[in-house]
Coordinates of C-alpha atoms in Angstrom, one line a residue:
Chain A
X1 CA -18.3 20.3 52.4
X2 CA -18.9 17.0 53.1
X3 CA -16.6 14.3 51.3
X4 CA -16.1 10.7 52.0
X5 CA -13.6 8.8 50.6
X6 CA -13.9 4.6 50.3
X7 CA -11.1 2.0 50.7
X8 CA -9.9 1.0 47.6
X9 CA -10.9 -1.9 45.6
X10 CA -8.7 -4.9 45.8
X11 CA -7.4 -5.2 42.8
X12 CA -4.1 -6.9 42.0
X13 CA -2.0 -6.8 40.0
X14 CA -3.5 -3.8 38.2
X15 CA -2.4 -0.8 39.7
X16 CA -5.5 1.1 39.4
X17 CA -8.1 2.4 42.4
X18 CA -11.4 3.5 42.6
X19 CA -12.6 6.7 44.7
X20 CA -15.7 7.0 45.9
X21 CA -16.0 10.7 46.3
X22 CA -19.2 12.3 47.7
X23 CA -19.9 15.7 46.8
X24 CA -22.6 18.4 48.3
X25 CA -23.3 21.8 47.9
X26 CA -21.2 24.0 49.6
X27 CA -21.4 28.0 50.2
X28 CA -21.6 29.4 46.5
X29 CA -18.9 31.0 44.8
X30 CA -18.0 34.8 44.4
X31 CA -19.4 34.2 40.8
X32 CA -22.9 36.3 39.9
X33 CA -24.3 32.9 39.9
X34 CA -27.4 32.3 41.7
X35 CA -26.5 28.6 43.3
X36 CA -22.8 27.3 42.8
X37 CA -20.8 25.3 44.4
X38 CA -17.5 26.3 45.3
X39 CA -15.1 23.9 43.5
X40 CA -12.7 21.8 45.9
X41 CA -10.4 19.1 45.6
X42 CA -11.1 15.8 45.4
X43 CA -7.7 13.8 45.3
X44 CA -4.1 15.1 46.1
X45 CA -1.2 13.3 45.2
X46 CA 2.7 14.1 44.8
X47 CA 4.1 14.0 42.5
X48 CA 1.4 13.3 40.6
X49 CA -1.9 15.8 41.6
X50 CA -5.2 15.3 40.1
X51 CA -8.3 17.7 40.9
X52 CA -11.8 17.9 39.9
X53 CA -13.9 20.7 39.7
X54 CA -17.1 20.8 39.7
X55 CA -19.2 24.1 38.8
X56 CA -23.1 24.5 38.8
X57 CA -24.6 26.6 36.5
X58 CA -27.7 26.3 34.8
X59 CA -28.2 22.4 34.5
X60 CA -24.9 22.6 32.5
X61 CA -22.0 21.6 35.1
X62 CA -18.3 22.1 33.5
X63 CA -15.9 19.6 34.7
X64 CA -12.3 20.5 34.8
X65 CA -9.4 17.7 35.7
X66 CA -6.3 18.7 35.9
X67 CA -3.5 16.2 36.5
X68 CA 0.2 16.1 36.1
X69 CA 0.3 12.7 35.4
X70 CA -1.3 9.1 35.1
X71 CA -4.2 8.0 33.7
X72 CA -7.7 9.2 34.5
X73 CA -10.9 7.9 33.3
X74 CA -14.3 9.3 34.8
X75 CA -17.0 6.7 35.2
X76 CA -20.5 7.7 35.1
X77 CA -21.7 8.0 38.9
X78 CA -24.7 6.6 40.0
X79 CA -26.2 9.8 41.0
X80 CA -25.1 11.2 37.4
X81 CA -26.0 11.2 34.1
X82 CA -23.2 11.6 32.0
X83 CA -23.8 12.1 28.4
X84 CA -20.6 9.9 27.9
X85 CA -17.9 8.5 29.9
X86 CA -14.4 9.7 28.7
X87 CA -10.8 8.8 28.8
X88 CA -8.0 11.3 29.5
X89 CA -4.3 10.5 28.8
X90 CA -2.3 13.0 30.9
X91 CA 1.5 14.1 29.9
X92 CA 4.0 14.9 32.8
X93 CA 3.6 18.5 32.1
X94 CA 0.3 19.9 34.0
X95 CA -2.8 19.5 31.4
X96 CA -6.1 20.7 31.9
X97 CA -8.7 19.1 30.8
X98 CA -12.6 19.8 30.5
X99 CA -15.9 18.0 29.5
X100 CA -19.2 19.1 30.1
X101 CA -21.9 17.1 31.3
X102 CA -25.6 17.7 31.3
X103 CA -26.4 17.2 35.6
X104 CA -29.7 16.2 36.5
X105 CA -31.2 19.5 38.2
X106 CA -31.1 18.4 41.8
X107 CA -29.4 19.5 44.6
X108 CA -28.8 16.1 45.9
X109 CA -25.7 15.1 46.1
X110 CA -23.6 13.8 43.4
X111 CA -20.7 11.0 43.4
X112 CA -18.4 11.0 41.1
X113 CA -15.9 7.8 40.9
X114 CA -12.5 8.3 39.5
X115 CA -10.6 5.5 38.1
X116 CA -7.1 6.3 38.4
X117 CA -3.9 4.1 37.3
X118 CA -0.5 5.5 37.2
X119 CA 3.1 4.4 37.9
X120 CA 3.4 5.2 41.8
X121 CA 0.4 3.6 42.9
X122 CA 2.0 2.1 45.7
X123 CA 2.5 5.2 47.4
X124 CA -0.9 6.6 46.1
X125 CA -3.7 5.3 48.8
X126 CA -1.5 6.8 51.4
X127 CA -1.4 10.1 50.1
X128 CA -4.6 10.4 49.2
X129 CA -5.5 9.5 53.0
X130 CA -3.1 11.9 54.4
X131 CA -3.6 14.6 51.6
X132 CA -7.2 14.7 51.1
X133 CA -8.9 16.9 53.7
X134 CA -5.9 18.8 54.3
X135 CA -6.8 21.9 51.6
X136 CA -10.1 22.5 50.8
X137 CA -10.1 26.2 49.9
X138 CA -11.9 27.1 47.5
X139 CA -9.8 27.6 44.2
X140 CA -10.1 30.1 41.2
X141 CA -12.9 28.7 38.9
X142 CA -10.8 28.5 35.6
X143 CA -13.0 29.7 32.4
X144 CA -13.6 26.7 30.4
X145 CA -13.9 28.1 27.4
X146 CA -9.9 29.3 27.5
X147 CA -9.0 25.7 28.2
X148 CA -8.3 22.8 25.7
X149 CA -5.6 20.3 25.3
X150 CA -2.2 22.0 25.8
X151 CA 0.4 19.7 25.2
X152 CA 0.4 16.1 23.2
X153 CA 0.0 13.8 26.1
X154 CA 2.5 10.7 26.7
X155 CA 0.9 7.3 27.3
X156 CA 1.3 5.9 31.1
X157 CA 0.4 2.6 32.0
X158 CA 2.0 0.4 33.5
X159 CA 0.0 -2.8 32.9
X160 CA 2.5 -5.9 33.2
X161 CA 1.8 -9.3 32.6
X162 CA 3.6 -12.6 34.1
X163 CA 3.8 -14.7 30.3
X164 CA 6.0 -17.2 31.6
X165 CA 7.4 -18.3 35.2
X166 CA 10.0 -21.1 36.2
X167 CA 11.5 -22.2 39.1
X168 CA 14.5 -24.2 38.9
X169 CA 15.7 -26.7 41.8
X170 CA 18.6 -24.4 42.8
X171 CA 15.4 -21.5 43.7
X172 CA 15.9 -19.2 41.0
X173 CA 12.8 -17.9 39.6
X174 CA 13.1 -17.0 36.0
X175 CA 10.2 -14.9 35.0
X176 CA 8.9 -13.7 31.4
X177 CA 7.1 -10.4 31.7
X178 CA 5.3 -8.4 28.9
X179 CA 4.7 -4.7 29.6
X180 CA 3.7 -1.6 27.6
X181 CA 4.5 0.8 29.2
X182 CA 8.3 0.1 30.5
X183 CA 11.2 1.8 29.2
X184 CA 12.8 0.1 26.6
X185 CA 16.9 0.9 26.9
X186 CA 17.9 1.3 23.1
X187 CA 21.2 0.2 24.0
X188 CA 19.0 -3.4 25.1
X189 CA 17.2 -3.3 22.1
X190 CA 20.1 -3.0 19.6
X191 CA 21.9 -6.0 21.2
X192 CA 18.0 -7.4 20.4
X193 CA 18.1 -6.4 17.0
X194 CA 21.5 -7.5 16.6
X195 CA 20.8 -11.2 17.5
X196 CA 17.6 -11.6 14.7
X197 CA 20.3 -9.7 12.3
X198 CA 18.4 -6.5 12.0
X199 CA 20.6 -3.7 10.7
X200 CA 22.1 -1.3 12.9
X201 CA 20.0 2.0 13.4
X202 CA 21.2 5.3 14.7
X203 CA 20.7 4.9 18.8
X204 CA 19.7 8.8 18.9
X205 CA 17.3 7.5 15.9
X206 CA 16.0 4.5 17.6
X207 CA 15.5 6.5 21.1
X208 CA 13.3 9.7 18.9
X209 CA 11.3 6.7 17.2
X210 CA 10.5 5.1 20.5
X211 CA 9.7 8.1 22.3
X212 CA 7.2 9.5 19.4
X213 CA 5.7 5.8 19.3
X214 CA 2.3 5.4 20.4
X215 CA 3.0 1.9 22.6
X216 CA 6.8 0.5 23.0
X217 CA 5.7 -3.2 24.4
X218 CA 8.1 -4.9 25.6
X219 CA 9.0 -8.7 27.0
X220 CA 11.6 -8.9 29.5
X221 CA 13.2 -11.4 31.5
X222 CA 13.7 -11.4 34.9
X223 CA 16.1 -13.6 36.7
X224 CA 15.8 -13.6 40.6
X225 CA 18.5 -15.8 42.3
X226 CA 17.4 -16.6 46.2
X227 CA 19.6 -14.7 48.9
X228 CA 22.0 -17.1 50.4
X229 CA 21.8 -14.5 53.6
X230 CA 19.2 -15.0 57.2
X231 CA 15.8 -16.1 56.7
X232 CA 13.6 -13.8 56.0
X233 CA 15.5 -12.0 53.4
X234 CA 13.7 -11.1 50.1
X235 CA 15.5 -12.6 46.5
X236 CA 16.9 -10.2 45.0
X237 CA 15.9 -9.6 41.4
X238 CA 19.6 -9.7 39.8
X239 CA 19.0 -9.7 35.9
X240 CA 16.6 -8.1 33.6
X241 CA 17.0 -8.8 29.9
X242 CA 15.0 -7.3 26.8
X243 CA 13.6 -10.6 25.0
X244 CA 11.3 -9.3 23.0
X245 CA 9.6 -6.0 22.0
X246 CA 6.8 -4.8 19.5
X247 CA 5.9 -1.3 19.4
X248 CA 3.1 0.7 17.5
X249 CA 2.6 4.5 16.3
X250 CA -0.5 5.6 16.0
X251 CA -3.0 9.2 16.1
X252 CA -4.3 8.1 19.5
X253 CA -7.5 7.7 18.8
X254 CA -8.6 5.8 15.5
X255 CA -5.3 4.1 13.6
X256 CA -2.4 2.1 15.1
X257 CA 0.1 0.6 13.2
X258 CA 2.3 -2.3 14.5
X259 CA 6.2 -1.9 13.7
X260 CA 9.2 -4.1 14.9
X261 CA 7.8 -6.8 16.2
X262 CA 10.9 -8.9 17.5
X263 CA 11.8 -11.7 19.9
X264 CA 15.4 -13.0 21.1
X265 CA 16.0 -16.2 19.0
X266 CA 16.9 -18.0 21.9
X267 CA 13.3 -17.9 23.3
X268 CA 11.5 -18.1 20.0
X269 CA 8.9 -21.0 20.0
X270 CA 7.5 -20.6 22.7
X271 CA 4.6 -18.3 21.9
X272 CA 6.1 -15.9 22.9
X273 CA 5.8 -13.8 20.2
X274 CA 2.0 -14.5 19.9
X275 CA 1.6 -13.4 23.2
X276 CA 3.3 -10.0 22.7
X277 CA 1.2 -9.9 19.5
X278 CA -2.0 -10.4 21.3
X279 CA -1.0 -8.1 24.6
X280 CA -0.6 -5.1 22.6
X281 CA -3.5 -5.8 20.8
X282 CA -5.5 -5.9 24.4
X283 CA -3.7 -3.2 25.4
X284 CA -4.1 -1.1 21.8
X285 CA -8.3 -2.4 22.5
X286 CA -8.3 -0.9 25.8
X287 CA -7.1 2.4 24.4
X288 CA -10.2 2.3 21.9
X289 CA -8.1 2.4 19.0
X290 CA -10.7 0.8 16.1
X291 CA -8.4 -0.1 13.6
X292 CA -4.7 -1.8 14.2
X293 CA -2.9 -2.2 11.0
X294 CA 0.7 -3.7 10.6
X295 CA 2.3 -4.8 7.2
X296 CA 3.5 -8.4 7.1
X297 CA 6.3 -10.0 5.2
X298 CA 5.2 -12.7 3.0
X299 CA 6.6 -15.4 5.2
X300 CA 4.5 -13.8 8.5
X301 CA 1.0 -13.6 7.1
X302 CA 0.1 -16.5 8.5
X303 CA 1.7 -15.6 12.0
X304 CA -0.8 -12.9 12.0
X305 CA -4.0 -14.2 10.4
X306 CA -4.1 -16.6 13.3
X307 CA -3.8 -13.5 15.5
X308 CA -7.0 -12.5 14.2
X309 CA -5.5 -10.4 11.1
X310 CA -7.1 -10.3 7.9
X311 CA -5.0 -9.9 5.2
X312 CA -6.0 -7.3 2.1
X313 CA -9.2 -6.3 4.0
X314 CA -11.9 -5.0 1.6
X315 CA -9.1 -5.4 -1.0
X316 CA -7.3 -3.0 0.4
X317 CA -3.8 -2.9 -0.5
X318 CA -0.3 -1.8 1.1
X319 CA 1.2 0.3 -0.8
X320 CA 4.8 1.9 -0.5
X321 CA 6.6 4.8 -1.4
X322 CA 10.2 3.9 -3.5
X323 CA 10.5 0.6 -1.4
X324 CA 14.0 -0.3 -1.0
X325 CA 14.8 -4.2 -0.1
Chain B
X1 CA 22.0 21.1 -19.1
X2 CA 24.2 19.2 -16.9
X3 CA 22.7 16.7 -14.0
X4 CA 21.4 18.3 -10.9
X5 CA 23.1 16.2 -8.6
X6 CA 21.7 18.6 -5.6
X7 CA 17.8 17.8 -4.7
X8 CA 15.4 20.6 -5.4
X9 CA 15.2 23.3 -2.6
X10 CA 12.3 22.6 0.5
X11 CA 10.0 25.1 -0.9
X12 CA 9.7 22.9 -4.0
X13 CA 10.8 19.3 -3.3
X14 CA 8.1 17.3 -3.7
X15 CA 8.7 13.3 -3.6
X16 CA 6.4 12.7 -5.7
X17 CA 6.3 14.4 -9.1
X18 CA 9.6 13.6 -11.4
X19 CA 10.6 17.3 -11.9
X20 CA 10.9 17.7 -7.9
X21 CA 8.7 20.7 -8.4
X22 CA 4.7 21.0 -7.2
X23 CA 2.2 20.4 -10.0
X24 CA 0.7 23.4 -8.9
X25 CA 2.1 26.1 -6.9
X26 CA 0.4 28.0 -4.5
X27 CA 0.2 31.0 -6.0
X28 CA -1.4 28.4 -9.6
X29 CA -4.4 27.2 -6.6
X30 CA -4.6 31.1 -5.2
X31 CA -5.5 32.1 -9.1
X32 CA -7.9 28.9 -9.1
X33 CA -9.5 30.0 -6.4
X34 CA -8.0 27.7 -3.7
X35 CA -5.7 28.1 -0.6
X36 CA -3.7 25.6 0.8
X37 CA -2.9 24.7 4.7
X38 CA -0.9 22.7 6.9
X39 CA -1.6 23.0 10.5
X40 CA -5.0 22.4 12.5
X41 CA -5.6 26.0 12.9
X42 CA -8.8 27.3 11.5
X43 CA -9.6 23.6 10.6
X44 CA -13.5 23.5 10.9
X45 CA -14.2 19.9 12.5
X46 CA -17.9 19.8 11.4
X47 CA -16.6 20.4 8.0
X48 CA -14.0 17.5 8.0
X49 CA -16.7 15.4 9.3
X50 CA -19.1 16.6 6.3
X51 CA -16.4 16.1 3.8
X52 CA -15.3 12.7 5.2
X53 CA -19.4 12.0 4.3
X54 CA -19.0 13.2 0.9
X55 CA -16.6 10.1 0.2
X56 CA -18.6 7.8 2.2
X57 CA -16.0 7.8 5.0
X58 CA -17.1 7.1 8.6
X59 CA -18.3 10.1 10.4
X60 CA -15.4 10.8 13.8
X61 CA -16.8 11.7 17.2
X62 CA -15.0 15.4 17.3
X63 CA -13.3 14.8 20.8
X64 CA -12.1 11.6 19.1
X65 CA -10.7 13.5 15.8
X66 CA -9.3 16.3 17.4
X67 CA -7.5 14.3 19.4
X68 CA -6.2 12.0 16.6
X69 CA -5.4 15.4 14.5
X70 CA -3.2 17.0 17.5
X71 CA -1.1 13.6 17.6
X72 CA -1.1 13.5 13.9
X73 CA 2.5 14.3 12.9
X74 CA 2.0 15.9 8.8
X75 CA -1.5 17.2 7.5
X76 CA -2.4 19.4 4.4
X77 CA -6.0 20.6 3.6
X78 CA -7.3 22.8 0.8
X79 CA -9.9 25.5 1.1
X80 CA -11.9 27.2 -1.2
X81 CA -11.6 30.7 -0.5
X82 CA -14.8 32.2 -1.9
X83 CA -16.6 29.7 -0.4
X84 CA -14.4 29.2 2.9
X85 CA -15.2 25.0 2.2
X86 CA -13.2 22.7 3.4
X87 CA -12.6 20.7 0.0
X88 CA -9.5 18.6 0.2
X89 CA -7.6 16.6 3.6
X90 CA -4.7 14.1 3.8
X91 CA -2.7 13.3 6.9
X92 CA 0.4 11.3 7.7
X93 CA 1.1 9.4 11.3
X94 CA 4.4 7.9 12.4
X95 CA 7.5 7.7 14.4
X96 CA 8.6 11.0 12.7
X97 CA 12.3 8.9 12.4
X98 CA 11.1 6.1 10.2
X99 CA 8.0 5.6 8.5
X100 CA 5.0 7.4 8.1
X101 CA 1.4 6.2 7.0
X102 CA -0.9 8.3 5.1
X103 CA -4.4 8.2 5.9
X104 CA -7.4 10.1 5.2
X105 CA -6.6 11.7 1.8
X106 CA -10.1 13.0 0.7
X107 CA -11.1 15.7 -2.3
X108 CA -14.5 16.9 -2.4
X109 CA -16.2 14.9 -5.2
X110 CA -17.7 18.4 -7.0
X111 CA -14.2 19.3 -6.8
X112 CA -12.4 16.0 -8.3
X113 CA -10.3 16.1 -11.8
X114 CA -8.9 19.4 -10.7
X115 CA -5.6 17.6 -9.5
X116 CA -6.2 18.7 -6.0
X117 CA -5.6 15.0 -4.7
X118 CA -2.6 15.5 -6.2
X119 CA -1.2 19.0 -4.6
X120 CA -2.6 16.8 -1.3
X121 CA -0.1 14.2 -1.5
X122 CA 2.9 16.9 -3.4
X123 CA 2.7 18.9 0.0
X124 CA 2.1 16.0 2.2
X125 CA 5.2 13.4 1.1
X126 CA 7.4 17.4 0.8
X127 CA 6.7 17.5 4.1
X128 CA 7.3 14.1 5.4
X129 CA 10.8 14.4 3.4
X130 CA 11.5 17.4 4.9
X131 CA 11.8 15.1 8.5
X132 CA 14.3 12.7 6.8
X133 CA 11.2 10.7 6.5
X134 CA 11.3 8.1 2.7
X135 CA 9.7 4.9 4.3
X136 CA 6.0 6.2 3.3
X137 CA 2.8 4.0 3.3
X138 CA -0.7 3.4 2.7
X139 CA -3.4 1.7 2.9
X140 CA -5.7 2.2 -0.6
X141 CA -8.9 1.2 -1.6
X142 CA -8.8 -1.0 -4.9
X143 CA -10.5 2.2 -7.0
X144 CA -7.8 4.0 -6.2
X145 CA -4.3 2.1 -6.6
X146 CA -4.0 3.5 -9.8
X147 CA -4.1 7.0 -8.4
X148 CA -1.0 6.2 -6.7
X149 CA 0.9 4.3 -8.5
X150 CA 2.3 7.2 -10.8
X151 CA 3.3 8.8 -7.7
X152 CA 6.0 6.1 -6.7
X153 CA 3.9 4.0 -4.7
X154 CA 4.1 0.4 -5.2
X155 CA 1.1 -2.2 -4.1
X156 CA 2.4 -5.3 -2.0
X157 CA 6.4 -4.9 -2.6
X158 CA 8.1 -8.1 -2.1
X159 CA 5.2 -9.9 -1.0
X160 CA 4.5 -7.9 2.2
X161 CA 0.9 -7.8 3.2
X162 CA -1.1 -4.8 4.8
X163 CA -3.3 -6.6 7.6
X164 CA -5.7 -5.4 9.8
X165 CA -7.1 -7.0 13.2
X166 CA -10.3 -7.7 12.6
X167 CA -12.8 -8.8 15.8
X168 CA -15.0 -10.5 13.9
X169 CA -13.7 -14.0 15.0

């Protein structure tokens, strides 16, 4: 089996890479069918493994990714002709995946590019090069029809953006960073909620409603003070501080709902709020989510509507249950 | 009869109706010829899609809506059991901690004045109260505030809004 793999695209600061992979018929499987190729590995990666599969079979060609984690999205290849391209969202817990794809009935060889962000990309080129290759055995064709989405899947992506950066005369950098897909410590965020006057919530409470959220985004400062040490020292990053955070629940695929939006009172007026505003709704776009709801305050409407929200779309009306005030 | 200071049991609570009981009990839709359910098991996708149709609801790509109905947190549908039809759907999304939205809630226009939109939302908000959950909303069409209102809901409480980003800019 030939396979070649291509250096990865330079793109920064996204952590995401493109593989070129190159696939040709190889000897054809113990199966009954007449022409198959034997499925094979493509990418290898630890912690976090990804494989495709490829199986030939009557025009009709079942692809199977599995991946532990990160974030795959298959492209449509030159040499293919996907009915669609799709998105996966892989949990930490191994999920298996399929789609099937209608091939064009050729034996010529087909690429396939992967797109592939997740949170250890840094060490990710280097085990790709030193994994891939290593273990191309043939592995058990899984039957596609036994496989489906196994477990809800957890959103990973790490997509930061630099908002805000100073340097002050004495060298320390001060940096405002929005990010959806860092950790927000609840023990941060209720010294956060504390400071707009937010009642207190349960911090087992607040941790459950973070974790079942669709997108906890989140603006953080970061403080490095220069090393007073030799040259060539790096800084050292010495503070990080939760500013600001927004988050949204959602079904994953059609309705999100903005909750919580929030930013330290100290760095209010700066925008900083619009940008979190507007991140998540790039980031919530990205996703494909059509429809991103939020219910405003009276006081906020026209926070938002500049945002790009309409307010009673349709005439559609908020409506809750028993509201207390 | 003195006050029940002690809320109805699970089986029956419903957070909607005053007397804390179902309008209908299963056993009342069995005898009318209906059957109630509350997982995605045995849920037809091409008949959700029909359904959605019926009420001049977009049509979902089924990748698309299975996926939103596996991360969906509370769902109830109603099926006619001669007939197998899918006739009645409601869901609920959220943080399963603090609120919840409701979205979805459909009956089958042949099948309307029965009440069924009713047991929807009974079984749906019984279930969302069952996870601690009171801080319940939605997003309803002007035609049918009024069907909510005598279940508790309230339109636009204290002046908040329900926006929605819209691209067209």
């Amino acid at each position: 089996m030939a396979s070649a793999l291509a250096p990865p695209c330079a793109v920064a600061p996204l952590r995401c890479r493109k593989l070129n992979c190159v696939y040709s018929s190889g000897k054809p499987h113990s199966s009954s069918s007449a022409s198959s190729i034997a499925p094979f590995s493509v990418l290898r990666n630890a912690p976090l493994f990804a494989r495709v599969e490829i199986v030939r079979g009557n025009g009709k060609r079942n692809m199977v990714v599995q991946a532990q984690a990160g974030f795959l999205k298959l492209l449509d290849g030159h040499a293919l002709n996907l009915d669609r391209s799709d998105e996966y969202r892989i949990g930490a817990r191994k999920t298996i995946l399929t789609a099937s794809y209608k091939f064009p009935r050729n034996d010529s060889p087909m690429s396939v590019q992967l797109e592939r962000r997740d949170v250890q990309a840094r060490s990710l080129w280097d085990s790709i090069r030193s994994g891939f290759g290593l273990n191309n055995s043939p592995t058990a064709v899984i039957d596609t029809t036994e496989i489906g989405f196994k477990e809800d899947v957890e959103l990973e992506d790490e997509r930061e953006v630099v908002l805000v950066e100073k340097v002050h005369d004495d060298g320390t950098v001060e940096k405002i960073v929005f990010a959806s897909g860092v950790e927000v410590d609840v023990y941060e965020l209720e010294i956060l909620c504390d400071k707009v006057g937010w009642p207190k919530r349960p911090p087992s409470k607040v941790a459950a409603a973070l974790r079942n959220s669709y997108m906890v985004a989140s603006l953080h400062l970061y403080k490095q003070v220069p090393s007073t040490g030799t040259d060539g020292e790096d800084p050292v990053v010495e503070k990080r501080e939760l500013i600001g955070m927004a988050r949204a629940t959602s079904d994953h695929a059609f309705n999100a709902t903005i909750w919580d939006v929030l930013v330290d009172p100290l760095y209010q007026g700066q925008g900083l709020g619009k940008a979190l505003v507007e991140q998540m709704i790039r980031a919530l776009l990205r996703r494909d989510i059509g429809n991103i709801t939020l219910f405003a305050d009276a006081q906020v409407v026209d926070f938002y509507k500049g945002l790009g929200f309409e307010a009673d779309p349709d005439g559609i009306k908020g409506m809750f249950w028993y509201p207390r005030y | 009869m003195s006050f029940m200071a002690v809320a109805p049991s699970q089986s029956e609570a419903a957070g909607v109706t005053e007397s804390g009981k179902f309008s209908q009990t299963d056993e009342d839709l069995e005898s009318a010829g209906f059957t109630c359910h509350s997982t995605i098991e045995d849920l037809d996708l091409d008949q959700l899609n029909a359904l959605f149709s019926k009420v001049s609801f977009p049509q979902r790509d089924k990748g698309k809506l299975l996926r939103a109905l596996e991360n969906t947190q509370s769902l109830v549908w109603i099926q006619e059991i001669k007939t197998s039809r899918l006739i009645g759907f409601a869901r609920a999304t959220g943080d399963r901690v603090f609120h919840a939205i409701i979205w979805d809630v459909v009956v089958d226009p042949a099948y309307q004045g029965l009440g069924l939109g009713k047991v929807l939302m009974e079984r749906l908000m019984a279930d969302l109260m069952k996870m601690g959950i009171s801080n319940i909303a939605l997003y309803a069409e002007p035609t049918v505030i009024g069907f909510y209102q005598p279940m508790g809901f309230i339109a636009d409480p204290d002046g908040i809004r329900a926006m929605a980003y819209s691209r067209r800019r």
